Amino acid sequence: MIYGGGLYVVGINGVKYIKQNLNKLNDKKVIVFATGVSPFREEAISEVKNKNFTSEEQKHIQFFYLRGGFDYNKLKTFDKVLMTLLKWKIKWKIKRKKELTPDERGMLASYDQSVNFTRKKNIDEIIAYVNS
C-alpha cells in the first residue's frame, strides 16, 4: 500500500487515515511518502517521521520524502493566508537583521515565481523498496 501526501509545516496531509487503519495492513508493505519544497536533509526528515508516526508505527511504515513544488497562485484561500503569514514572519526577520536559512530564502523567492523540483527519478527508491 502506497500513500503520498503534501507536507504542511511537518504534518503529512491525509496520513491520519493510514494511521487509523494501520492494524488492517499488518500483512502488507506500507509506504508513506511526503512531498515538500525543502531540500532533503536527514534531520528535517527525522522530524517529519517523528511528528507523524509513533516509534511503533515507524516499525510498520516505510517513509520516503520527495521534493515537490510550490505555486502560490494555485493555493486555496486558507493556504494563501497561512503562507502570507509565513512570508511576513520571514520579512520581519529581515527587518530585525537576522540571517535567513536557505529554506527561508527559497520560500521567499517562490512567492513571486513558482518552483518545481519534481523529478521522475525521485521515485526510484520507492520502486526498489516495493520490488524488494
Short mmCIF file of C-alpha atoms in Angstrom, two decimals, residues 16-125:
data_model
loop_
_atom_site.label_atom_id
_atom_site.label_comp_id
_atom_site.label_asym_id
_atom_site.label_seq_id
_atom_site.Cartn_x
_atom_site.Cartn_y
_atom_site.Cartn_z
CA LYS A 16 -4.37 10.24 9.77
CA TYR A 17 -6.45 7.80 7.67
CA ILE A 18 -3.46 5.47 7.23
CA LYS A 19 -2.69 5.58 10.95
CA GLN A 20 -6.30 4.78 11.85
CA ASN A 21 -6.26 1.72 9.60
CA LEU A 22 -2.70 0.51 10.16
CA ASN A 23 -3.91 -2.56 12.08
CA LYS A 24 -5.70 -3.73 8.90
CA LEU A 25 -2.44 -3.51 6.95
CA ASN A 26 -0.21 -5.64 9.20
CA ASP A 27 0.48 -8.22 6.49
CA LYS A 28 1.22 -5.61 3.81
CA LYS A 29 4.14 -3.40 2.92
CA VAL A 30 3.04 0.09 3.91
CA ILE A 31 4.78 3.01 2.26
CA VAL A 32 4.08 6.64 3.03
CA PHE A 33 5.77 9.43 1.14
CA ALA A 34 5.55 13.14 1.69
CA THR A 35 6.21 15.88 -0.79
CA GLY A 36 7.62 19.25 0.14
CA VAL A 37 9.59 22.17 -1.21
CA SER A 38 12.56 21.87 1.13
CA PRO A 39 15.68 20.01 0.02
CA PHE A 40 16.29 16.61 1.59
CA ARG A 41 18.02 16.93 4.96
CA GLU A 42 18.17 13.97 7.29
CA GLU A 43 17.37 15.97 10.44
CA ALA A 44 14.28 17.51 8.81
CA ILE A 45 13.10 14.12 7.54
CA SER A 46 13.54 12.61 11.00
CA GLU A 47 11.43 15.41 12.45
CA VAL A 48 8.65 14.73 9.93
CA LYS A 49 8.71 11.00 10.71
CA ASN A 50 8.70 11.55 14.47
CA LYS A 51 5.92 14.16 14.36
CA ASN A 52 3.68 11.96 12.19
CA PHE A 53 4.37 8.44 13.46
CA THR A 54 5.00 6.83 16.81
CA SER A 55 8.05 4.60 17.11
CA GLU A 56 5.70 1.58 16.90
CA GLU A 57 4.09 2.90 13.70
CA GLN A 58 7.53 3.55 12.21
CA LYS A 59 8.26 -0.19 12.51
CA HIS A 60 5.42 -0.90 10.05
CA ILE A 61 5.69 2.11 7.75
CA GLN A 62 8.49 2.76 5.31
CA PHE A 63 8.73 6.53 4.89
CA PHE A 64 10.11 8.46 1.92
CA TYR A 65 10.44 12.17 1.21
CA LEU A 66 10.12 13.53 -2.32
CA ARG A 67 10.85 17.09 -3.20
CA GLY A 68 7.85 18.74 -4.84
CA GLY A 69 6.96 22.23 -5.94
CA PHE A 70 5.18 25.38 -4.89
CA ASP A 71 2.93 27.78 -6.78
CA TYR A 72 1.46 30.47 -4.55
CA ASN A 73 -1.12 31.44 -7.19
CA LYS A 74 -2.66 27.95 -7.15
CA LEU A 75 -3.21 27.84 -3.39
CA LYS A 76 -6.67 27.90 -1.85
CA THR A 77 -7.60 31.00 0.14
CA PHE A 78 -6.88 29.47 3.56
CA ASP A 79 -3.45 28.24 2.44
CA LYS A 80 -2.68 31.65 0.92
CA VAL A 81 -3.42 33.25 4.28
CA LEU A 82 -1.09 30.82 6.06
CA MET A 83 1.66 31.35 3.52
CA THR A 84 1.25 35.13 3.71
CA LEU A 85 1.74 34.91 7.47
CA LEU A 86 4.90 32.88 6.88
CA LYS A 87 6.09 35.48 4.39
CA TRP A 88 5.53 38.26 6.94
CA LYS A 89 7.42 36.26 9.54
CA ILE A 90 10.38 35.89 7.18
CA LYS A 91 10.29 39.58 6.24
CA TRP A 92 10.14 40.52 9.93
CA LYS A 93 13.30 38.51 10.41
CA ILE A 94 14.95 40.53 7.64
CA LYS A 95 13.87 43.81 9.26
CA ARG A 96 15.48 42.70 12.51
CA LYS A 97 18.67 41.95 10.54
CA LYS A 98 18.50 38.23 11.37
CA GLU A 99 20.10 35.81 8.97
CA LEU A 100 17.70 33.73 6.90
CA THR A 101 18.05 29.99 6.50
CA PRO A 102 18.41 28.63 2.95
CA ASP A 103 14.83 27.33 3.22
CA GLU A 104 13.55 30.79 4.19
CA ARG A 105 15.39 32.44 1.29
CA GLY A 106 13.99 29.84 -1.10
CA MET A 107 10.48 30.20 0.27
CA LEU A 108 10.59 33.98 -0.05
CA ALA A 109 11.70 33.72 -3.69
CA SER A 110 8.95 31.20 -4.50
CA TYR A 111 6.14 33.67 -3.75
CA ASP A 112 6.97 35.60 -6.90
CA GLN A 113 7.91 32.67 -9.11
CA SER A 114 6.62 29.11 -8.86
CA VAL A 115 9.16 26.36 -8.28
CA ASN A 116 9.10 22.71 -9.34
CA PHE A 117 11.65 20.24 -8.01
CA THR A 118 9.77 17.10 -9.07
CA ARG A 119 11.79 14.53 -10.96
CA LYS A 120 10.60 11.10 -12.15
CA LYS A 121 13.84 9.53 -10.93
CA ASN A 122 12.92 10.52 -7.36
CA ILE A 123 10.52 7.58 -7.15
CA ASP A 124 13.27 5.05 -7.96
CA GLU A 125 13.94 4.39 -4.28
#
